[in-house]
CSV table of C-alpha atoms and ligand atoms in Angstrom, one decimal:
chain,number,residue,atom,x,y,z
A,268,MET,CA,12.9,91.0,-116.4
A,269,LYS,CA,11.4,93.6,-118.8
A,270,LYS,CA,10.4,95.7,-115.8
A,271,ILE,CA,13.9,95.6,-114.4
A,272,ILE,CA,15.4,96.7,-117.7
A,273,MET,CA,12.9,99.6,-118.0
A,274,PHE,CA,13.8,100.7,-114.4
A,275,VAL,CA,17.5,100.5,-115.0
A,276,SER,CA,17.2,102.5,-118.2
A,277,ALA,CA,15.0,105.1,-116.5
A,278,MET,CA,17.7,105.5,-113.9
A,279,ALA,CA,20.3,105.9,-116.6
A,280,ILE,CA,18.4,108.6,-118.4
A,281,CYS,CA,18.0,110.5,-115.1
A,282,PHE,CA,21.7,110.4,-114.4
A,283,LEU,CA,22.7,111.2,-118.0
A,284,THR,CA,20.4,114.1,-118.3
A,285,ASP,CA,21.3,115.3,-114.8
A,286,THR,CA,17.6,115.4,-113.9
A,287,PRO,CA,17.4,115.8,-110.2
A,288,SER,CA,14.2,113.8,-109.9
A,289,PHE,CA,15.5,111.6,-107.1
A,290,ALA,CA,16.7,114.3,-104.9
A,291,LYS,CA,13.9,116.9,-104.9
A,292,GLN,CA,13.2,118.1,-101.4
A,293,PHE,CA,9.6,119.2,-100.6
A,294,VAL,CA,9.2,121.7,-97.9
A,295,THR,CA,6.0,123.1,-96.4
A,296,ILE,CA,5.5,126.5,-94.9
A,297,GLY,CA,2.6,126.8,-92.4
A,298,THR,CA,0.8,130.2,-92.5
A,299,GLY,CA,-2.6,131.3,-91.3
A,300,GLY,CA,-6.1,132.0,-92.7
A,301,VAL,CA,-6.4,132.8,-96.4
A,302,THR,CA,-7.6,136.4,-95.7
A,303,GLY,CA,-4.6,137.2,-93.5
A,304,VAL,CA,-1.1,138.3,-94.4
A,305,TYR,CA,0.7,135.0,-93.3
A,306,TYR,CA,-0.8,133.1,-96.2
A,307,PRO,CA,0.5,135.5,-99.0
A,308,THR,CA,3.7,135.7,-97.0
A,309,GLY,CA,4.2,132.0,-97.2
A,310,GLY,CA,3.5,132.4,-101.0
A,311,ALA,CA,6.1,135.2,-101.3
A,312,ILE,CA,8.8,133.2,-99.6
A,313,SER,CA,8.1,130.0,-101.5
A,314,ARG,CA,8.1,131.9,-104.7
A,315,MET,CA,11.6,133.2,-104.0
A,316,VAL,CA,13.0,129.8,-103.5
A,317,ASN,CA,11.0,128.0,-106.2
A,318,ASN,CA,12.4,130.5,-108.8
A,319,LYS,CA,15.7,128.6,-108.2
A,320,SER,CA,14.1,125.2,-108.0
A,321,SER,CA,16.5,123.6,-110.4
A,322,GLU,CA,19.6,125.0,-108.5
A,323,TYR,CA,18.5,124.0,-105.1
A,324,ASN,CA,16.2,121.0,-105.8
A,325,ILE,CA,13.7,122.4,-103.4
A,326,LYS,CA,10.0,122.8,-104.0
A,327,ALA,CA,8.3,124.9,-101.3
A,328,THR,CA,4.5,124.7,-100.8
A,329,VAL,CA,2.2,126.7,-98.5
A,330,GLU,CA,-0.4,125.5,-96.1
A,331,SER,CA,-3.2,127.5,-94.6
A,332,THR,CA,-3.3,126.8,-90.9
A,333,GLY,CA,-4.8,128.0,-87.5
A,334,GLY,CA,-1.9,130.4,-87.0
A,335,SER,CA,1.2,131.1,-84.9
A,336,VAL,CA,0.8,128.5,-82.1
A,337,TYR,CA,-0.3,125.8,-84.4
A,338,ASN,CA,2.7,126.6,-86.7
A,339,ILE,CA,5.3,126.5,-83.9
A,340,ASN,CA,4.0,123.2,-82.6
A,341,ALA,CA,3.8,121.7,-86.1
A,342,VAL,CA,7.4,122.8,-86.8
A,343,LEU,CA,8.6,121.2,-83.6
A,344,SER,CA,6.8,117.9,-84.3
A,345,GLY,CA,8.1,117.8,-87.8
A,346,ASP,CA,4.7,118.1,-89.5
A,347,LEU,CA,5.8,121.4,-91.1
A,348,ASP,CA,9.4,122.5,-92.1
A,349,PHE,CA,8.7,126.2,-91.6
A,350,GLY,CA,6.0,128.3,-90.0
A,351,VAL,CA,5.1,132.0,-89.7
A,352,ALA,CA,4.7,133.0,-86.1
A,353,GLN,CA,4.2,136.1,-84.0
A,354,SER,CA,7.4,137.3,-82.3
A,355,ASP,CA,5.6,137.2,-78.9
A,356,ARG,CA,4.6,133.6,-79.5
A,357,GLN,CA,8.2,132.7,-80.5
A,358,TYR,CA,9.4,134.2,-77.3
A,359,GLN,CA,6.8,132.3,-75.2
A,360,ALA,CA,7.7,129.0,-76.8
A,361,MET,CA,11.4,129.6,-76.1
A,362,MET,CA,10.6,130.5,-72.5
A,363,GLY,CA,8.0,127.8,-71.8
A,364,GLU,CA,5.2,130.3,-71.2
A,365,ALA,CA,1.5,130.7,-72.2
A,366,GLU,CA,0.5,127.6,-74.3
A,367,TRP,CA,3.9,126.1,-73.5
A,368,ALA,CA,3.7,126.5,-69.7
A,369,ASP,CA,3.2,122.8,-69.2
A,370,ALA,CA,5.7,121.6,-71.8
A,371,GLY,CA,8.5,124.0,-70.9
A,372,PRO,CA,11.0,125.7,-73.1
A,373,GLN,CA,11.0,124.5,-76.7
A,374,LYS,CA,14.7,124.2,-77.2
A,375,ASP,CA,14.6,122.9,-80.8
A,376,LEU,CA,12.9,126.1,-82.1
A,377,ARG,CA,15.0,128.2,-84.5
A,378,SER,CA,14.6,131.6,-86.0
A,379,VAL,CA,15.0,132.3,-89.7
A,380,PHE,CA,14.1,136.0,-90.0
A,381,SER,CA,11.4,138.6,-89.0
A,382,ILE,CA,8.9,139.9,-91.5
A,383,HIS,CA,6.2,142.5,-91.3
A,384,PRO,CA,4.8,144.3,-88.2
A,385,GLU,CA,1.4,143.1,-87.0
A,386,SER,CA,-1.1,145.2,-85.0
A,387,ILE,CA,-3.6,143.9,-82.5
A,388,THR,CA,-6.7,144.9,-84.4
A,389,LEU,CA,-10.0,145.3,-82.6
A,390,VAL,CA,-12.9,145.5,-85.0
A,391,ALA,CA,-16.4,146.3,-83.8
A,392,SER,CA,-19.8,147.1,-85.2
A,393,VAL,CA,-20.9,150.7,-84.6
A,394,LYS,CA,-24.3,149.4,-83.4
A,395,SER,CA,-22.6,147.5,-80.5
A,396,GLY,CA,-21.6,150.8,-79.0
A,397,ILE,CA,-18.0,149.7,-78.5
A,398,LYS,CA,-15.8,152.8,-78.6
A,399,THR,CA,-12.9,151.6,-76.3
A,400,PRO,CA,-11.9,148.2,-75.1
A,401,TYR,CA,-13.7,148.9,-71.8
A,402,ASP,CA,-17.0,148.7,-73.7
A,403,LEU,CA,-16.3,145.0,-74.6
A,404,LYS,CA,-17.8,144.1,-71.2
A,405,GLY,CA,-20.8,141.7,-71.7
A,406,LYS,CA,-20.3,141.7,-75.5
A,407,ILE,CA,-20.0,138.8,-77.9
A,408,VAL,CA,-16.3,139.0,-79.0
A,409,ASN,CA,-14.2,136.6,-81.1
A,410,ILE,CA,-10.9,136.3,-79.4
A,411,GLY,CA,-9.4,133.9,-82.0
A,412,ASN,CA,-9.3,130.2,-82.5
A,413,PRO,CA,-7.1,127.9,-80.4
A,414,GLY,CA,-3.8,127.7,-82.2
A,415,SER,CA,-3.9,131.4,-83.3
A,416,GLY,CA,-1.5,134.0,-82.2
A,417,GLN,CA,-4.2,136.6,-81.3
A,418,ILE,CA,-5.9,134.6,-78.6
A,419,GLN,CA,-3.3,135.6,-76.0
A,420,ASN,CA,-3.2,139.2,-77.4
A,421,SER,CA,-6.9,139.4,-76.9
A,422,LEU,CA,-6.6,138.3,-73.3
A,423,ASP,CA,-3.7,140.7,-72.7
A,424,VAL,CA,-5.8,143.6,-74.0
A,425,LEU,CA,-8.8,142.6,-71.8
A,426,SER,CA,-6.4,142.5,-68.8
A,427,ALA,CA,-5.1,145.9,-69.6
A,428,PHE,CA,-8.7,147.2,-69.3
A,429,GLY,CA,-9.3,145.3,-66.0
A,430,MET,CA,-11.2,142.4,-67.5
A,431,THR,CA,-10.8,138.6,-68.0
A,432,ILE,CA,-12.4,136.3,-70.5
A,433,ASP,CA,-15.3,135.9,-68.1
A,434,ASP,CA,-16.3,139.5,-68.6
A,435,ILE,CA,-17.2,139.0,-72.2
A,436,LYS,CA,-19.1,136.4,-74.2
A,437,ALA,CA,-16.0,134.9,-75.9
A,438,GLU,CA,-16.1,133.2,-79.3
A,439,GLN,CA,-13.1,131.2,-80.6
A,440,VAL,CA,-13.6,130.9,-84.3
A,441,LYS,CA,-11.0,131.3,-87.0
A,442,ALA,CA,-10.3,134.9,-88.2
A,443,VAL,CA,-11.5,134.0,-91.7
A,444,GLU,CA,-15.0,133.6,-90.4
A,445,ALA,CA,-15.1,136.7,-88.2
A,446,PRO,CA,-16.0,139.4,-90.8
A,447,GLY,CA,-19.0,137.4,-91.9
A,448,LEU,CA,-20.2,136.9,-88.3
A,449,LEU,CA,-19.8,140.6,-87.6
A,450,GLN,CA,-21.7,141.6,-90.7
A,451,ASP,CA,-24.4,139.1,-89.9
A,452,GLU,CA,-24.6,140.7,-86.4
A,453,LYS,CA,-23.8,137.3,-84.7
A,454,ILE,CA,-20.8,138.9,-82.9
A,455,ASP,CA,-20.2,142.5,-81.7
A,456,ALA,CA,-16.5,142.6,-82.2
A,457,PHE,CA,-13.4,140.6,-83.0
A,458,PHE,CA,-9.6,140.6,-82.3
A,459,TYR,CA,-7.1,139.9,-85.1
A,460,THR,CA,-3.4,140.3,-84.7
A,461,VAL,CA,-2.4,140.9,-88.3
A,462,GLY,CA,-0.4,143.0,-90.8
A,463,HIS,CA,-2.0,145.8,-92.8
A,464,PRO,CA,-3.5,146.1,-95.3
A,465,ASN,CA,-5.3,142.7,-95.4
A,466,SER,CA,-8.5,141.4,-97.0
A,467,ASN,CA,-10.0,140.3,-93.7
A,468,ILE,CA,-10.3,143.8,-92.3
A,469,LYS,CA,-11.4,145.1,-95.7
A,470,GLU,CA,-14.2,142.6,-95.8
A,471,ALA,CA,-15.2,143.4,-92.2
A,472,THR,CA,-15.3,147.2,-92.9
A,473,ALA,CA,-16.9,147.2,-96.3
A,474,GLY,CA,-20.2,145.4,-95.7
A,475,ARG,CA,-23.8,146.2,-95.0
A,476,ILE,CA,-23.5,147.4,-91.4
A,477,LYS,CA,-21.1,150.1,-90.3
A,478,VAL,CA,-17.9,148.8,-88.6
A,479,ASP,CA,-15.0,150.6,-87.0
A,480,ILE,CA,-11.5,149.8,-85.8
A,481,ILE,CA,-11.1,150.6,-82.1
A,482,PRO,CA,-8.0,152.2,-80.7
A,483,ILE,CA,-6.0,150.2,-78.1
A,484,LYS,CA,-4.3,152.8,-75.9
A,485,GLY,CA,-4.3,154.3,-72.4
A,486,GLU,CA,-2.7,153.7,-69.0
A,487,GLY,CA,-3.4,149.9,-68.9
A,488,VAL,CA,-1.8,149.6,-72.4
A,489,ASP,CA,1.3,151.5,-71.2
A,490,LYS,CA,1.7,149.1,-68.4
A,491,LEU,CA,1.4,146.2,-70.8
A,492,LEU,CA,4.2,147.8,-72.9
A,493,ASP,CA,6.4,148.0,-69.8
A,494,LYS,CA,5.7,144.5,-68.8
A,495,TYR,CA,6.2,142.7,-72.1
A,496,SER,CA,9.2,143.8,-74.2
A,497,TYR,CA,7.7,142.1,-77.3
A,498,TYR,CA,4.9,144.6,-77.5
A,499,ALA,CA,5.4,148.0,-79.2
A,500,THR,CA,3.1,150.8,-80.1
A,501,SER,CA,1.8,150.7,-83.7
A,502,ILE,CA,-0.5,152.5,-86.1
A,503,ILE,CA,-3.1,150.9,-88.3
A,504,PRO,CA,-3.2,153.1,-91.5
A,505,GLY,CA,-6.7,154.6,-92.0
A,506,ASN,CA,-6.3,154.7,-95.8
A,507,ALA,CA,-6.1,150.9,-95.9
A,508,TYR,CA,-9.8,150.8,-94.9
A,509,PRO,CA,-11.5,153.8,-96.4
A,510,THR,CA,-15.0,152.5,-95.7
A,511,LYS,CA,-14.6,152.1,-91.9
A,512,ALA,CA,-16.9,154.3,-89.8
A,513,THR,CA,-14.4,156.8,-88.5
A,514,GLU,CA,-11.7,158.2,-90.8
A,515,GLY,CA,-8.0,158.3,-89.9
A,516,ASP,CA,-5.2,156.2,-88.5
A,517,VAL,CA,-5.9,154.0,-85.4
A,518,GLU,CA,-3.4,153.7,-82.5
A,519,SER,CA,-2.7,150.2,-81.3
A,520,ILE,CA,0.1,147.9,-80.1
A,521,GLY,CA,1.7,145.1,-82.0
A,522,VAL,CA,4.3,142.5,-82.6
A,523,LYS,CA,6.2,141.2,-85.6
A,524,ALA,CA,5.6,138.2,-87.9
A,525,THR,CA,8.6,135.9,-87.9
A,526,LEU,CA,9.7,132.8,-89.8
A,527,VAL,CA,10.6,129.9,-87.6
A,528,THR,CA,11.9,126.4,-88.2
A,529,SER,CA,13.3,123.5,-86.2
A,530,LYS,CA,16.9,122.6,-85.4
A,531,LYS,CA,16.2,119.4,-87.2
A,532,VAL,CA,15.5,121.0,-90.6
A,533,LYS,CA,18.6,120.6,-92.9
A,534,ASP,CA,21.0,123.5,-93.2
A,535,ASP,CA,21.0,123.6,-97.0
A,536,ILE,CA,17.2,124.1,-97.1
A,537,VAL,CA,17.2,126.9,-94.5
A,538,TYR,CA,20.2,128.5,-96.2
A,539,ALA,CA,18.5,128.5,-99.6
A,540,ILE,CA,15.3,130.1,-98.3
A,541,THR,CA,17.2,132.8,-96.4
A,542,LYS,CA,19.6,133.5,-99.3
A,543,GLU,CA,16.8,133.9,-101.9
A,544,VAL,CA,14.7,136.3,-99.8
A,545,PHE,CA,17.7,138.5,-98.9
A,546,ASP,CA,19.5,138.4,-102.2
A,547,ASN,CA,16.3,139.3,-104.0
A,548,PHE,CA,15.1,141.7,-101.3
A,549,GLU,CA,13.8,144.5,-103.5
A,550,GLU,CA,11.7,142.0,-105.4
A,551,PHE,CA,10.5,140.3,-102.2
A,552,LYS,CA,9.3,143.7,-100.8
A,553,THR,CA,7.0,144.2,-103.8
A,554,LEU,CA,5.1,141.0,-103.1
A,555,HIS,CA,2.9,142.5,-100.3
A,556,PRO,CA,2.2,146.2,-99.3
A,557,ALA,CA,2.8,145.2,-95.7
A,558,TYR,CA,6.5,144.7,-96.6
A,559,GLU,CA,7.0,148.3,-97.9
A,560,ILE,CA,8.8,149.4,-94.7
A,561,LEU,CA,11.1,146.3,-94.4
A,562,THR,CA,14.8,146.7,-94.3
A,563,LYS,CA,17.3,143.8,-94.0
A,564,GLU,CA,18.2,145.1,-90.5
A,565,SER,CA,14.5,145.1,-89.4
A,566,MET,CA,14.2,141.5,-90.6
A,567,LEU,CA,16.9,140.5,-88.1
A,568,LYS,CA,15.2,142.1,-85.0
A,569,GLY,CA,12.5,140.8,-82.8
A,570,LEU,CA,13.7,137.2,-82.7
A,571,SER,CA,14.0,135.1,-79.6
A,572,ALA,CA,15.0,131.6,-80.8
A,573,PRO,CA,18.6,130.9,-81.8
A,574,ILE,CA,19.3,131.6,-85.5
A,575,HIS,CA,19.2,128.4,-87.5
A,576,LYS,CA,22.7,127.3,-88.7
A,577,GLY,CA,21.6,127.4,-92.3
A,578,SER,CA,20.5,131.1,-92.0
A,579,LEU,CA,23.6,132.0,-90.0
A,580,LYS,CA,25.8,130.7,-92.8
A,581,TYR,CA,24.1,133.1,-95.2
A,582,TYR,CA,24.1,136.1,-92.7
A,583,LYS,CA,27.9,135.6,-92.2
A,584,GLU,CA,28.5,135.5,-96.0
A,585,ALA,CA,26.3,138.6,-96.5
A,586,GLY,CA,27.9,140.6,-93.6
A,587,LEU,CA,24.5,140.8,-91.7
A,588,VAL,CA,25.6,139.2,-88.4
A,589,LYS,CA,26.2,142.6,-86.9
A,590,TYR,CA,22.4,143.2,-86.8
A,591,ILE,CA,21.7,140.1,-84.8
A,592,ASN,CA,21.5,139.9,-81.0
A,593,PRO,CA,24.7,137.9,-80.1
A,594,LYS,CA,22.6,135.7,-77.7
A,595,LEU,CA,21.0,134.1,-80.8
A,596,LEU,CA,24.2,133.1,-82.4
A,597,LYS,CA,24.9,129.9,-80.6
B,1391,LIG,N1,-1.1,136.7,-86.3
B,1391,LIG,C1,-2.1,135.6,-86.7
B,1391,LIG,C2,-1.7,134.4,-85.9
B,1391,LIG,O1,-0.7,134.2,-85.5
B,1391,LIG,C3,-2.1,135.4,-88.2
B,1391,LIG,C4,-2.2,136.6,-89.0
B,1391,LIG,C5,-2.1,136.3,-90.5
B,1391,LIG,O2,-2.5,135.2,-90.9
B,1391,LIG,O3,-1.7,137.2,-91.2
B,1391,LIG,O4,-2.5,133.5,-85.8
C-alpha cells in the first residue's frame, strides 16, 4: 500500500511540475570509427538536438560502428534510428546493388540530408614503392572492414587500374587500426573513404616511417566517373597533412556523407533533428573543419532515398524544397 501511495505521488509530482520524464525519446545515431569524421559528425548532430532536449523530449546519443553498410542495415532493422552513410552506399541500398544484391531494393530507407564530401584516400608507405594505384599489385593493402563504406570504393579503384582483389594481399581491418599497422610495417597501404581533415590520416602520416597519399586519377578513373554518377573528382588538401612525404594537394575521387533513417522512425524525431541542424546552420558548420564548405543547398544534393516525411515537413516550412530532386519527394 505504501509503495502504491509513493508511486501515485511520484506520478503527481511529474505531472504537476511538467517534468517530461515519461516521454523522453532516446535516439541513436550510428557513425564510424572514432578517428574518422562520421563519429564527430554524429556528435555534432546530436549536440544540435540535445541543446533543445527540454523542448523536444529527445536525447540523441552516438555509437561508433563499422561504417556505412553497417549503419544502413542497422537503421533498416531498427537497431539504430539514424546512421551516417556514403551517398554511393545509399544509392546501392535503394537499387539493391553491391551488398544488397541478394536482398533487393531497401524500400524503407529514407534520406535526412547530405553532409561533408568524402574522398577515396589511398595511404601508402614510401618504402613500399607505391606511387600510383597500379603499384598496389602484390602488396598488402587494407581495403576496409566488412560493413564499411570504403570496401566497395577500394574494389572500384582496383578495377579502374585493371586489378581485382586477387591481385593484392587484401586485409579487411577497421580504419582505426590501419595507421598503426602501416607504421608498424605490417601493411603497405590502406584505403579509407573519409572527409578531411581527420585524425586517422594525421596519425598515419605523422609517425616514424614516411607515408604519402597517392593520387587516384587517370583514364581508368575517368571511366569510373562516367559509369557511376555518385563519384565526382575531389581534392585532398595537402595542408591538412603537413608531414606527409610529398607536399601539396592530392587528386582523387569521392562521394558525400549523408544522414539516413528508416520510414519507421517517427516524424517528430526526424523533424527535430533536421530543424535544429538547419536553423542553427552557422553554428553547425563550426563543429568540424570538413563542414566549412557546406551550404544548405549542398546538404540537399547527392541523396537517393526518398526524403523522410519529418524532414520534408521542415524543408517545406523553410522554403528549401526547391533544392531537392522531385523524385525524392514522394
Ligand atoms: N566512409 C566510411 C564508411 O562509410 C567512414 C568514414 C568516417 O568514419 O568518417 O565506412
